[in-house]
CSV table of C-alpha atoms in Angstrom, one decimal:
chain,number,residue,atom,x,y,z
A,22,UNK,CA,80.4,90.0,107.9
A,23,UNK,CA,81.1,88.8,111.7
A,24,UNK,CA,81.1,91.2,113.9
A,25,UNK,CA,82.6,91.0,117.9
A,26,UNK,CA,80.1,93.0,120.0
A,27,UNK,CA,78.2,93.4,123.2
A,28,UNK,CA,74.9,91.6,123.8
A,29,UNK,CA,72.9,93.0,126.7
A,30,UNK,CA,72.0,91.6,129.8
A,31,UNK,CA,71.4,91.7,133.3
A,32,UNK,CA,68.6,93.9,134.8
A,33,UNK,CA,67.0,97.1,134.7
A,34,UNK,CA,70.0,100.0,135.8
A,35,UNK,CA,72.5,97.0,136.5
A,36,UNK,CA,73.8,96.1,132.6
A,37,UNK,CA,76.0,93.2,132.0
A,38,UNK,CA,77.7,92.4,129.0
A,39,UNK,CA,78.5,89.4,126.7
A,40,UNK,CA,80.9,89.6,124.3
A,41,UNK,CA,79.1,87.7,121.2
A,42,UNK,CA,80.6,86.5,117.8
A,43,UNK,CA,77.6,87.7,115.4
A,44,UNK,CA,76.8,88.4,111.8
A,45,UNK,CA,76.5,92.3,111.3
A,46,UNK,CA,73.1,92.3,109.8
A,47,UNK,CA,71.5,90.7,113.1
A,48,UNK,CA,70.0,92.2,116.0
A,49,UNK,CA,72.2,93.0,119.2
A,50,UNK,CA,70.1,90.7,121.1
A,51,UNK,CA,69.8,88.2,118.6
A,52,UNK,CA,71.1,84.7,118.4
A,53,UNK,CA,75.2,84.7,118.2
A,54,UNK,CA,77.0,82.0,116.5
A,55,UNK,CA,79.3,82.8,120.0
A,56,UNK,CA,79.7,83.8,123.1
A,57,UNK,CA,83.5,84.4,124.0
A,58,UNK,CA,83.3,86.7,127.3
A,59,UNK,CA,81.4,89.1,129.7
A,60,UNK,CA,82.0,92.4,130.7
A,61,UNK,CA,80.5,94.3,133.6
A,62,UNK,CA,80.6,98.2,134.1
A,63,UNK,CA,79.3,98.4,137.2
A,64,UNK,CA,82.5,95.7,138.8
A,65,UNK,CA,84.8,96.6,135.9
A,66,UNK,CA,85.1,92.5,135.4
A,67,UNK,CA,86.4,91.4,132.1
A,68,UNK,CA,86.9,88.1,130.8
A,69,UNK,CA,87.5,87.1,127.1
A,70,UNK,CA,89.0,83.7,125.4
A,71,UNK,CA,91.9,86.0,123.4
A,72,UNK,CA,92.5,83.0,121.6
A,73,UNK,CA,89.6,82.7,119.6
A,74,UNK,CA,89.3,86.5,119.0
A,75,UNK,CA,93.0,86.0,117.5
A,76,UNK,CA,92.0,83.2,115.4
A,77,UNK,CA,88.5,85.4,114.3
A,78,UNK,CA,90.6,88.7,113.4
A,79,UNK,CA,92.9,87.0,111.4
A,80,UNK,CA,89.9,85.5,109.7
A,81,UNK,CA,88.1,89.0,109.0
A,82,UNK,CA,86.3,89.8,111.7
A,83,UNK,CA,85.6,93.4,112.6
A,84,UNK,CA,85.3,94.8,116.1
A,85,UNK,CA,82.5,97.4,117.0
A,86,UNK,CA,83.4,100.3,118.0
A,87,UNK,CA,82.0,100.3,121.8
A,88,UNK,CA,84.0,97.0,122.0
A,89,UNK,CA,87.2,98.1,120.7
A,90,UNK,CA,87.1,100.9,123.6
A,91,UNK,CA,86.0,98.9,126.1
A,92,UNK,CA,89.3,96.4,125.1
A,93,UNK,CA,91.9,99.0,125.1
A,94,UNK,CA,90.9,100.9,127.9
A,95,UNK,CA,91.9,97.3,129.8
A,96,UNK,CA,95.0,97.1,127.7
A,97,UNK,CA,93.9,94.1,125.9
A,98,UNK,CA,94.3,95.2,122.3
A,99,UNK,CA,96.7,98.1,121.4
């Protein structure tokens, strides 16, 4: 099953996140089949390609559940 989530990056106490396209069973940092955005906590920058997480849920995909926080708390999905 494909799963959206975060893969880590950045440096020690300054995280960075991608937002990765990913099958459920791999490992966070593992390879994704793609990546569709970043995210960073520290500068509360956001950037996704809605269009191709539109086409993926409607498809199945399933959204983790640090994800789905992270995307309504910037009013992106309701």
């Amino acid at each position: 099953m494909l799963r959206l989530r975060f893969k880590r990056t950045g440096r020690k106490k300054l995280p960075s996140y991608r937002f990765v396209i990913t099958d459920s069973r791999k490992r966070r940092d593992g390879r994704p089949s793609a990546e569709i955005g970043f995210y960073n906590p520290i500068t509360k920058k956001i950037k996704i390609d809605f269009k191709m997480v539109s086409q993926r849920l409607a498809q199945g995909m399933q959204l983790t559940k640090p994800v789905k926080l992270v995307l309504k708390r910037f009013k992106i999905l309701f």
